[in-house]
Short mmCIF file of C-alpha atoms in Angstrom, two decimals:
data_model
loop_
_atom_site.label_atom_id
_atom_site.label_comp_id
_atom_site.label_asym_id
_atom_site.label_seq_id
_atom_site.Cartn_x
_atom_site.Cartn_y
_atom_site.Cartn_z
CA UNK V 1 -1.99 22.28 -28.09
CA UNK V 2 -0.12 19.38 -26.33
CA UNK V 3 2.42 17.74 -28.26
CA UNK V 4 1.70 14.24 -29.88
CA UNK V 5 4.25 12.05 -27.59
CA UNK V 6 5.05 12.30 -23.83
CA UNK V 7 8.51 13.43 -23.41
CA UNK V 8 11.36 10.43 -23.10
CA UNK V 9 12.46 9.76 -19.88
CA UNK V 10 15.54 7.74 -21.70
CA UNK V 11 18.13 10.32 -19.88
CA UNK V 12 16.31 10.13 -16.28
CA UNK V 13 14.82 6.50 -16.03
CA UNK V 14 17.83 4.46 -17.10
CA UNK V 15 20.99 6.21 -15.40
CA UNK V 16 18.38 6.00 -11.36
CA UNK V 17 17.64 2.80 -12.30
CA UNK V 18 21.49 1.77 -12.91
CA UNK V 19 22.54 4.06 -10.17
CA UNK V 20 20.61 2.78 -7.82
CA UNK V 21 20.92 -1.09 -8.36
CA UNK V 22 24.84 -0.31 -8.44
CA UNK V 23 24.64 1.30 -5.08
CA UNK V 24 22.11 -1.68 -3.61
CA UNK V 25 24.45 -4.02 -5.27
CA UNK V 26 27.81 -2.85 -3.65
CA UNK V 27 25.85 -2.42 0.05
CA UNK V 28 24.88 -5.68 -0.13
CA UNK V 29 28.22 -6.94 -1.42
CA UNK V 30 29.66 -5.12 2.39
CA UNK V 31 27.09 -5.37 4.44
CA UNK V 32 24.75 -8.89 3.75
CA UNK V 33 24.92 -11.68 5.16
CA UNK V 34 22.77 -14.77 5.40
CA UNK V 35 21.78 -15.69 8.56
CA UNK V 36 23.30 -18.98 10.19
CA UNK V 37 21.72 -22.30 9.16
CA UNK V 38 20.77 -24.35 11.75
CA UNK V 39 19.43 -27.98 11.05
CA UNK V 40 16.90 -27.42 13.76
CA UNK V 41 15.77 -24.12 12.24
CA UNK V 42 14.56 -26.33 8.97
CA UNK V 43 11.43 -27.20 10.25
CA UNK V 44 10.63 -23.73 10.95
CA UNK V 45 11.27 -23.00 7.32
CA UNK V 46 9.40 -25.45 5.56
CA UNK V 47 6.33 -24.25 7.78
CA UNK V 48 7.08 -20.05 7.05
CA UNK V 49 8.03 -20.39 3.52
CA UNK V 50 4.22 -20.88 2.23
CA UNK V 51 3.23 -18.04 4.64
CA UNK V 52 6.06 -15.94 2.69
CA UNK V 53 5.27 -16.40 -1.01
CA UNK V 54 0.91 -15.74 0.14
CA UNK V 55 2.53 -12.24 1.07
CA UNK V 56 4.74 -12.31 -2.49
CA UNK V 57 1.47 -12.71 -4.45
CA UNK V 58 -0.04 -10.05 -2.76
CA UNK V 59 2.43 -7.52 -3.18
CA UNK V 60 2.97 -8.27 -6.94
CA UNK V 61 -0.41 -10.16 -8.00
CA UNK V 62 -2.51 -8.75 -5.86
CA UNK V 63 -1.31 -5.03 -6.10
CA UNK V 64 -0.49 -5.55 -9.51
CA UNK V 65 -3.41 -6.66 -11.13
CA UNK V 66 -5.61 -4.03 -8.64
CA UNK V 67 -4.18 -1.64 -10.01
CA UNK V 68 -5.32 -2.14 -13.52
CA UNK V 69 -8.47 -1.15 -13.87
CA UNK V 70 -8.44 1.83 -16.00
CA UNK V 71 -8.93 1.09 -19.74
CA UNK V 72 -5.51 1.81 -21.53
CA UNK V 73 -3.23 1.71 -18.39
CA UNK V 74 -2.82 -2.26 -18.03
CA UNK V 75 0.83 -2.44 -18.72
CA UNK V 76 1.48 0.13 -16.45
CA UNK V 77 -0.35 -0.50 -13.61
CA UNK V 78 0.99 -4.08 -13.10
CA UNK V 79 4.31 -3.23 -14.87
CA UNK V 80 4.92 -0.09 -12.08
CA UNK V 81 3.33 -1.85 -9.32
CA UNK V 82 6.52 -4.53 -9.85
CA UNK V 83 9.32 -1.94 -10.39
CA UNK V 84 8.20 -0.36 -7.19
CA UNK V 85 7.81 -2.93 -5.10
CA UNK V 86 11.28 -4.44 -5.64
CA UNK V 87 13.34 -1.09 -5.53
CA UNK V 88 11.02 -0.49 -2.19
CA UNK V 89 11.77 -4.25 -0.68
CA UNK V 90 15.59 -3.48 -1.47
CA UNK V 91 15.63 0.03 0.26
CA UNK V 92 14.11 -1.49 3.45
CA UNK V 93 15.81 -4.31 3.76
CA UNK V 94 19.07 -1.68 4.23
CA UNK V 95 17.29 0.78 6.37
CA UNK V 96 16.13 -2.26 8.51
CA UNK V 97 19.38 -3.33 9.14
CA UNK V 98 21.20 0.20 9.86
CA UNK V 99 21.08 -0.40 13.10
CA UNK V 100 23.21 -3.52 13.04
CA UNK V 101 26.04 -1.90 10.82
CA UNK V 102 27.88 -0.38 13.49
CA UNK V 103 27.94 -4.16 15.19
CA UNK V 104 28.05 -6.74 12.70
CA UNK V 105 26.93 -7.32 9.14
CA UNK V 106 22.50 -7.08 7.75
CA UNK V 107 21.55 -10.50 8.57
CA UNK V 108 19.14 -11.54 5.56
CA UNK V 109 16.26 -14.37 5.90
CA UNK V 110 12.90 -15.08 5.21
CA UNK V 111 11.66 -12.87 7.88
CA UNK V 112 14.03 -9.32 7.47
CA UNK V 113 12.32 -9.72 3.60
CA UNK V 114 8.63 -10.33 5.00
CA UNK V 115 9.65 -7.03 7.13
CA UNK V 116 11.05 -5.18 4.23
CA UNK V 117 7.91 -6.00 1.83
CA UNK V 118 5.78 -4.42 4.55
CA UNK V 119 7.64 -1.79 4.09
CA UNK V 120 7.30 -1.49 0.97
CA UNK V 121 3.47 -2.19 0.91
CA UNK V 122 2.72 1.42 2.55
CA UNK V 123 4.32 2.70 -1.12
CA UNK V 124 1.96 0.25 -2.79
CA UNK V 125 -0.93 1.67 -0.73
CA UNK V 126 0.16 5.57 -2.13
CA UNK V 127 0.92 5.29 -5.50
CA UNK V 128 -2.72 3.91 -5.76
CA UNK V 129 -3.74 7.68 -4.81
CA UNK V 130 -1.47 9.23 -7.49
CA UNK V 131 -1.81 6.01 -10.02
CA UNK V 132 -1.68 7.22 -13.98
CA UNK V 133 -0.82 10.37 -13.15
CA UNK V 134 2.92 9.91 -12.73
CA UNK V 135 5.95 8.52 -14.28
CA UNK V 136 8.52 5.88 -13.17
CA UNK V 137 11.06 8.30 -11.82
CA UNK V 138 8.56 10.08 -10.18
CA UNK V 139 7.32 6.64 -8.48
CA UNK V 140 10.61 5.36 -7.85
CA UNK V 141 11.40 8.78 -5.73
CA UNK V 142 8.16 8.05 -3.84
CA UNK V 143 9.42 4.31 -3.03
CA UNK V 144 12.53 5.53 -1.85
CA UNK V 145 11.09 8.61 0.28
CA UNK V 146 8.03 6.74 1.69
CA UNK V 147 10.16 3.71 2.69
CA UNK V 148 12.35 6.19 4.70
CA UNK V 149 9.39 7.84 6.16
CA UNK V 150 7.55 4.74 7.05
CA UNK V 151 10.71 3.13 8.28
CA UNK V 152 11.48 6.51 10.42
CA UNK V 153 7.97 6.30 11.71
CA UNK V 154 9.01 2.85 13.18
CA UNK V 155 12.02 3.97 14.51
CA UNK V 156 10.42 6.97 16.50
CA UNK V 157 7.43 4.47 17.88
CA UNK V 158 9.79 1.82 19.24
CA UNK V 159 12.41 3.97 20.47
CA UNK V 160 10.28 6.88 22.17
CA UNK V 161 7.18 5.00 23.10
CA UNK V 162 8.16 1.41 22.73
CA UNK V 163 5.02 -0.06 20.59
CA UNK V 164 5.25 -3.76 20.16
CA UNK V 165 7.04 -4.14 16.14
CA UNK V 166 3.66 -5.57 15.14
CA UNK V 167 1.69 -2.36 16.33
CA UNK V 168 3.90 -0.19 14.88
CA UNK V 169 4.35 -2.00 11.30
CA UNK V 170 0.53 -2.34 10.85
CA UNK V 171 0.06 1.57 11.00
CA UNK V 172 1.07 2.06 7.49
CA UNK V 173 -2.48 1.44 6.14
CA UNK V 174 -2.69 4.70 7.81
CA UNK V 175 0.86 5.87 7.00
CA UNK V 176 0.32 4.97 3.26
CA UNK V 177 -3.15 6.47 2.69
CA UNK V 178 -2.37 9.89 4.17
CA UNK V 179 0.81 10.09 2.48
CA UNK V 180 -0.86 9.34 -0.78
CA UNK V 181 -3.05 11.70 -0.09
CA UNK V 182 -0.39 14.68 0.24
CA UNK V 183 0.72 13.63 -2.98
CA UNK V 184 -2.16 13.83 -4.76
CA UNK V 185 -3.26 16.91 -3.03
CA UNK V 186 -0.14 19.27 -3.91
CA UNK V 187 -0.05 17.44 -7.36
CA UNK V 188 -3.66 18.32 -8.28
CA UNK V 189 -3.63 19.44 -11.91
CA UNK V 190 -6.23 22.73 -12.46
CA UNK V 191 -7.66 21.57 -15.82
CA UNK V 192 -8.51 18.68 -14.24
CA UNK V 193 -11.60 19.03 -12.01
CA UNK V 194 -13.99 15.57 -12.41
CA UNK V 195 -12.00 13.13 -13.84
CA UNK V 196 -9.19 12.74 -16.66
CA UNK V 197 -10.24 11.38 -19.86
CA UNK V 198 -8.77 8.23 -20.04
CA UNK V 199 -9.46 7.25 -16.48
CA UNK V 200 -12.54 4.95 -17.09
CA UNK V 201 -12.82 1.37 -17.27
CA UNK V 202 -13.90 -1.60 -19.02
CA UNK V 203 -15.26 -5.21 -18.85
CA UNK V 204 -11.30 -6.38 -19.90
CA UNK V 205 -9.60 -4.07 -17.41
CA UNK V 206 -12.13 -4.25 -14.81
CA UNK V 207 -12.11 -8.13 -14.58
CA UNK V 208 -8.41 -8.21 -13.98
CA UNK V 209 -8.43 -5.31 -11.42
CA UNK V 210 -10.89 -7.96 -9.41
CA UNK V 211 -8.50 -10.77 -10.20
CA UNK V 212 -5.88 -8.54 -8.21
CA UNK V 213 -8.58 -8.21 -5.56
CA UNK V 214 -9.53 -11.62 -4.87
CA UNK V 215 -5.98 -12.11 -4.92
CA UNK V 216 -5.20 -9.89 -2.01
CA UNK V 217 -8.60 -11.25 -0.04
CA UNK V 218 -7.52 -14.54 -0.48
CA UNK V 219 -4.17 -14.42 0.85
CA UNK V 220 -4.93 -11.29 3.90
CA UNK V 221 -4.87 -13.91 6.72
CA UNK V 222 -1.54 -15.06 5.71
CA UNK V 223 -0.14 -11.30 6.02
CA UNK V 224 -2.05 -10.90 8.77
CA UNK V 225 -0.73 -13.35 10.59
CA UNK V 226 2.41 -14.00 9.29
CA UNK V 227 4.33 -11.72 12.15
CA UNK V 228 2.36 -12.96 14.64
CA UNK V 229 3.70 -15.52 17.58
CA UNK V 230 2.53 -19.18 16.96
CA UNK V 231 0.20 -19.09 19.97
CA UNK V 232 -1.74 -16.48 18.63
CA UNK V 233 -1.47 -17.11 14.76
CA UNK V 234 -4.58 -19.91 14.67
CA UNK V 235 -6.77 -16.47 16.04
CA UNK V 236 -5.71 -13.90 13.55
CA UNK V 237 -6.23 -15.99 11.04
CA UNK V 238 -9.48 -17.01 12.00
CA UNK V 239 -10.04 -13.35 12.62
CA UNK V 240 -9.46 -11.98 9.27
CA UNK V 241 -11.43 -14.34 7.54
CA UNK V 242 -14.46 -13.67 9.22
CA UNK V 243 -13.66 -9.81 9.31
CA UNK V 244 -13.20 -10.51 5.29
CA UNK V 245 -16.27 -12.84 4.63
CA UNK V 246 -18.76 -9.95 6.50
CA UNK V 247 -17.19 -7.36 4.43
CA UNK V 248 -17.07 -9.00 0.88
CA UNK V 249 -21.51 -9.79 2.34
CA UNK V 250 -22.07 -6.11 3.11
CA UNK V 251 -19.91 -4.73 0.17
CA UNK V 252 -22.14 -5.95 -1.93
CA UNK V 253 -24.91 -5.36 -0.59
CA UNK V 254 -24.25 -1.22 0.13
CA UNK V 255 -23.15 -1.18 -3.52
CA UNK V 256 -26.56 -2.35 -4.48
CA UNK V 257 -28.27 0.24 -2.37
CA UNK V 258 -26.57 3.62 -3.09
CA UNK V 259 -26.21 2.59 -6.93
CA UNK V 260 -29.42 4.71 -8.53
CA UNK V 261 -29.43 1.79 -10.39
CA UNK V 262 -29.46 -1.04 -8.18
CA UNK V 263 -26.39 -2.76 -9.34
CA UNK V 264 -23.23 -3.69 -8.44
CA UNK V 265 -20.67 -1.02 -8.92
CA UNK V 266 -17.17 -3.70 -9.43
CA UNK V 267 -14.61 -0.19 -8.41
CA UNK V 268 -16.81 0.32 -5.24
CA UNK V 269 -16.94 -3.53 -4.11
CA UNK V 270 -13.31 -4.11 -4.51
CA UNK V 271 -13.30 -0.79 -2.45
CA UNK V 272 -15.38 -1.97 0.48
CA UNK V 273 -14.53 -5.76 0.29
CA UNK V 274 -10.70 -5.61 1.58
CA UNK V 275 -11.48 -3.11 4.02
CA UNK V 276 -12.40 -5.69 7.19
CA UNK V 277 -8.97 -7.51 6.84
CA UNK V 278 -7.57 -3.96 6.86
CA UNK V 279 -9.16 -3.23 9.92
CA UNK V 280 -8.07 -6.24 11.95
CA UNK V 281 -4.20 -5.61 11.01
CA UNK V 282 -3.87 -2.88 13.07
CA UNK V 283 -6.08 -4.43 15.67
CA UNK V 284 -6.08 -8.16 16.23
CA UNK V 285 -3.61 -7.78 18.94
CA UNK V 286 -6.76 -7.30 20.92
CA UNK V 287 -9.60 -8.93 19.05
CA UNK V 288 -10.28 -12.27 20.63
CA UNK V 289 -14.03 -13.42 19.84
CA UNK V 290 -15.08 -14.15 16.24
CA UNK V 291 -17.81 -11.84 16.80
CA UNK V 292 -15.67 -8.93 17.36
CA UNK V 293 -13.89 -9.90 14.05
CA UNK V 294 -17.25 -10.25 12.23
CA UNK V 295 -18.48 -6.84 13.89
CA UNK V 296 -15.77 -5.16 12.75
CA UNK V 297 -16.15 -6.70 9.12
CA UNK V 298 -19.56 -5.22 8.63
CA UNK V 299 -18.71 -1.56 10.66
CA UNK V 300 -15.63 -1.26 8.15
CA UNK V 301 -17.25 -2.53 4.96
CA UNK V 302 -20.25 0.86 5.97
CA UNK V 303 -17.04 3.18 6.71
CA UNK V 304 -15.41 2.25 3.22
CA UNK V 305 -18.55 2.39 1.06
CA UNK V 306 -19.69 5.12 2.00
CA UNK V 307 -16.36 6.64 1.50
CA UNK V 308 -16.30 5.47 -1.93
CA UNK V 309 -19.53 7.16 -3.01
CA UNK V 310 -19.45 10.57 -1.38
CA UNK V 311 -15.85 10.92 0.27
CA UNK V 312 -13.67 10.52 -2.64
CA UNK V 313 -16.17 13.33 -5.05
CA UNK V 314 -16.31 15.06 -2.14
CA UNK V 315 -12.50 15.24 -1.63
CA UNK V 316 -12.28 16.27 -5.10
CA UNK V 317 -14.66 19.22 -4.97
CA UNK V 318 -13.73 20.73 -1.85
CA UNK V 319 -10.09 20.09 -1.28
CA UNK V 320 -9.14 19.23 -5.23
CA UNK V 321 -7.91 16.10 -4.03
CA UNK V 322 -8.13 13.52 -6.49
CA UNK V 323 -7.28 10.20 -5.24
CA UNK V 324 -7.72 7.91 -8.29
CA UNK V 325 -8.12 4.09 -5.99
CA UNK V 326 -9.63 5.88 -3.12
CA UNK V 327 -6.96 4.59 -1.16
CA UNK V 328 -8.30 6.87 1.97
CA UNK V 329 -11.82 4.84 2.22
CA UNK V 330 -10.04 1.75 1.16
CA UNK V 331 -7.24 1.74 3.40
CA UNK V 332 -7.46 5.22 5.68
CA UNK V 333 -10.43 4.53 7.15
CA UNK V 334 -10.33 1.01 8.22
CA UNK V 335 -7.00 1.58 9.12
CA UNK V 336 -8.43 4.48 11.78
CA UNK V 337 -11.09 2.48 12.52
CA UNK V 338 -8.46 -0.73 13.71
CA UNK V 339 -6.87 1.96 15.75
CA UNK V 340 -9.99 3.34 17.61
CA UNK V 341 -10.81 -0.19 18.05
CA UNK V 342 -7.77 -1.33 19.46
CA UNK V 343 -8.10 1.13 22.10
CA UNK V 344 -11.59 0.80 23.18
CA UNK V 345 -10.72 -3.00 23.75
CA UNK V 346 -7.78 -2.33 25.52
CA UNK V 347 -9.50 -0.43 27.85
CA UNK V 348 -12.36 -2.88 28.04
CA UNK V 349 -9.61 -5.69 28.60
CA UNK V 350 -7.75 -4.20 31.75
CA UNK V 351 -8.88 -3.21 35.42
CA UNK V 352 -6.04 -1.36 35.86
CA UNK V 353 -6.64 2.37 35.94
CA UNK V 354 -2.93 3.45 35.67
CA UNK V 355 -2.30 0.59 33.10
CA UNK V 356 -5.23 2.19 30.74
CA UNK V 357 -4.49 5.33 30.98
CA UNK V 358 -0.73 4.93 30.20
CA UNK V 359 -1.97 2.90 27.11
CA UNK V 360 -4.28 5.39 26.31
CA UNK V 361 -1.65 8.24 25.89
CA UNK V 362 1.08 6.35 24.21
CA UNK V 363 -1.47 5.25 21.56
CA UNK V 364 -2.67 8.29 21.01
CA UNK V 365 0.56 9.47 21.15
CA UNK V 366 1.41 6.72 18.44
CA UNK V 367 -1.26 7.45 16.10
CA UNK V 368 -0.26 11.66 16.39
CA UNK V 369 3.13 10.49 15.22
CA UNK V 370 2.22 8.67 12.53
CA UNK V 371 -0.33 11.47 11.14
CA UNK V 372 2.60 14.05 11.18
CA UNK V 373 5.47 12.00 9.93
CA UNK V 374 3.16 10.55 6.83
CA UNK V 375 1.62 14.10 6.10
CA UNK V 376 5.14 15.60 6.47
CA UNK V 377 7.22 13.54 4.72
CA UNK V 378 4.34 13.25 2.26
CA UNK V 379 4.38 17.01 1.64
CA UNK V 380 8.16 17.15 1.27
CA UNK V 381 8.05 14.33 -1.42
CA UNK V 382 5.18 15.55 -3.76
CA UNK V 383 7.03 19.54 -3.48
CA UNK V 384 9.48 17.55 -5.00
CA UNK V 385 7.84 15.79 -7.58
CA UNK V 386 6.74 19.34 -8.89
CA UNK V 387 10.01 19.68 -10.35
CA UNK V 388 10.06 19.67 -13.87
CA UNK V 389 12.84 17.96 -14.45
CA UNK V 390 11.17 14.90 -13.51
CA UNK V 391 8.93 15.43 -16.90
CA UNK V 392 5.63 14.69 -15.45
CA UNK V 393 3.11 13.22 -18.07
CA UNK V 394 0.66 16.26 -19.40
CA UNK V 395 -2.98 15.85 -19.29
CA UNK V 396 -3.91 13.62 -22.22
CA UNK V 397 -1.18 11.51 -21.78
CA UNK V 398 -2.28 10.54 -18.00
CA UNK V 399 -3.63 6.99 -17.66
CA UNK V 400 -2.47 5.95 -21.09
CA UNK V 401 0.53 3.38 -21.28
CA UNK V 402 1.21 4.63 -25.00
CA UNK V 403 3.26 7.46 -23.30
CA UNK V 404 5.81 4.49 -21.73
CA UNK V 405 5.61 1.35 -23.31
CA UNK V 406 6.19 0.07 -27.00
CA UNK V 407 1.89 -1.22 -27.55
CA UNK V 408 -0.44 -0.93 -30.13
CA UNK V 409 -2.00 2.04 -30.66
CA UNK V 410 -5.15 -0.42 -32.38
CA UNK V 411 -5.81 2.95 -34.39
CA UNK V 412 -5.86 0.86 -37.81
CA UNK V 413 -8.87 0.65 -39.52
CA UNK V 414 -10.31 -2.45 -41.41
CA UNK V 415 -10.28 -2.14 -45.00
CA UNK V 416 -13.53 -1.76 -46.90
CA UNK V 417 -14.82 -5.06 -48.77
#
């Protein structure tokens, strides 16, 4: 019989927590510097500031409230989400700036933070796959091992193949899905073959998990385009709301048709509705025509439902891969698709035989990389989290927040009249 409480993580939680904000605190203290002011540089601000806080509210609204949907897991979800995403954001912003330590100090502005919190978005993206089935250690470790991986993953495609910084930052849809996946895989728990018993939701927790996704659809063409040079910014914006709009149109409408039914399954939709603005991150370096953008709404919006509904069960029974936000046909997919589509247009694009061909093997080359550092480092990370000292959460403790925060347990019973 499992014992009544999950075991403290007092001795474990508190001293990485300290540990690690002392260490951040004394790098910074050496190595950060603000950038210069300049008074011409002002303008510039006042114009990239909004564009930073739409990405803010994604990472912790959007992200944060997604990630609430199951029942008796609210504090957690949005309450981990937050933990993660700054520890991530301050991890990157270091391993950004190694390069410049040998030279001069980390410059720190608005955009080396944007850079870091993409960063730290790919973590986001891979705790979904392992969400209520860890504990905050074990999620911190992930941050910190992803963010290296991801940022590694950079290094390696500007250094050996030089991808443009954009092309190479927008793979970690992919990066972040597959490396979820690894987790989840190697941390499958045996007892556990359809689903846990607390991982349901309800009308309460399933309207704020949309909240986070109409959060994160609302503000996409902001992080889409945020990185992107101001002659080209009007057309990814553009872009991704179009690719957006045709995929919120045909989520709905696939959820419809493959419910038995014939409603609207909220878990699928927010599924399917994110994936076009997925898809155009990793390609609107190439998509120029609305049409193209609206094309690739609907083809993702198929990819991702479809996903939802057979993929993730099927995952499950075959591989014992359980991926609790379906963060491979939410995220994985699209993100593939982008890639694939970024390629054919390419080619499409030039009349240059040597130029297309060159492209052709350095993005293919690109996307191998990826694939082997995320699945890799991935691997490495959840052998790690097997450890017991980490105190992973048993069985009927998963997807419960009783087993970390100080709530009701709402097990009192009203007294008879």
């Amino acid at each position: 019989m499992a014992p009544k409480y999950a075991p403290s993580l007092r001795s474990r939680l508190a001293p990485i927590l300290l540990i690690l904000q002392t260490g951040f605190f004394i790098i910074a203290a050496l190595c950060f510097e603000y950038k210069q002011f300049i008074r011409l540089d002002r303008e510039a601000f006042i114009d990239f500031y909004p564009e930073f806080q739409d990405v803010n509210v994604m990472l912790i609204l959007g992200f944060g409230f997604l990630f609430t949907f199951p029942v008796r897991y609210g504090f957690s979800g949005y309450g981990f989400n937050l933990l993660v995403a700054v520890i991530a954001t301050q991890w990157a912003l270091i391993l950004n700036g190694i390069n410049s330590w040998y030279n001069t100090k980390i410059r720190i502005d608005l955009k080396s933070i944007i850079n870091a919190e993409l960063c730290a978005m790919s973590a986001l993206i891979s705790i979904g796959a392992v969400l209520g089935k860890t504990n905050q250690v074990q999620l911190i470790l992930i941050a910190l091992l992803e963010v290296t991986g991801f940022i590694l993953n950079q290094w390696l495609l500007l250094t050996l193949l030089k991808v443009r910084p954009l092309n190479s930052i927008m793979l970690l849809f992919v990066f972040g899905s597959l490396f979820g996946l690894m987790l989840t895989w190697i941390l499958h728990r045996k007892t556990q073959e359809k689903r846990f018993e607390k991982e349901k939701f309800d009308n309460k927790s399933g309207l704020f998990s949309m909240l986070g996704t109409l959060f994160l659809w609302m503000f996409w063409p902001s992080f889409n385009s945020i990185l992107v040079d101001e002659n080209h910014k009007l057309r990814a914006v553009c872009n991704t709301y179009l690719a957006l709009a045709v995929s919120a149109v045909t989520a709905a409408a696939l959820a419809v048709l493959s419910s038995p039914r014939g409603k609207l399954n909220p878990i699928q939709m927010q599924s399917s509705i994110l994936s076009g603005g997925v898809t155009v991150s990793v390609s609107m370096s190439v998509v120029e025509h609305p049409w193209e953008a609206m094309a690739l709404g609907f083809t993702a919006a198929v990819i991702s439902a479809v996903g939802f509904r057979y993929l993730k069960s099927l995952m499950l029974i075959a591989y014992e891969c359980h991926d609790t936000c379906a963060v491979l046909s939410t995220y994985g997919l699209p993100g593939l698709l982008g890639w694939l589509v970024q390629l054919i247009l390419q080619i499409k694009n030039s009349d240059d035989h040597t130029v297309v061909l060159r492209f052709v093997v350095f993005h293919m080359c690109a996307l191998f990389i990826t694939i082997s550092v995320s699945l890799l480092t991935g691997i490495l990370t959840a052998f790690l989290l097997k450890w017991k000292f980490w105190r992973t959460p048993q069985n009927n403790k998963c997807f419960d927040d009783q087993a970390f925060w100080e709530v009701s347990s709402n097990t009192s019973k009203p007294k008879k009249k």
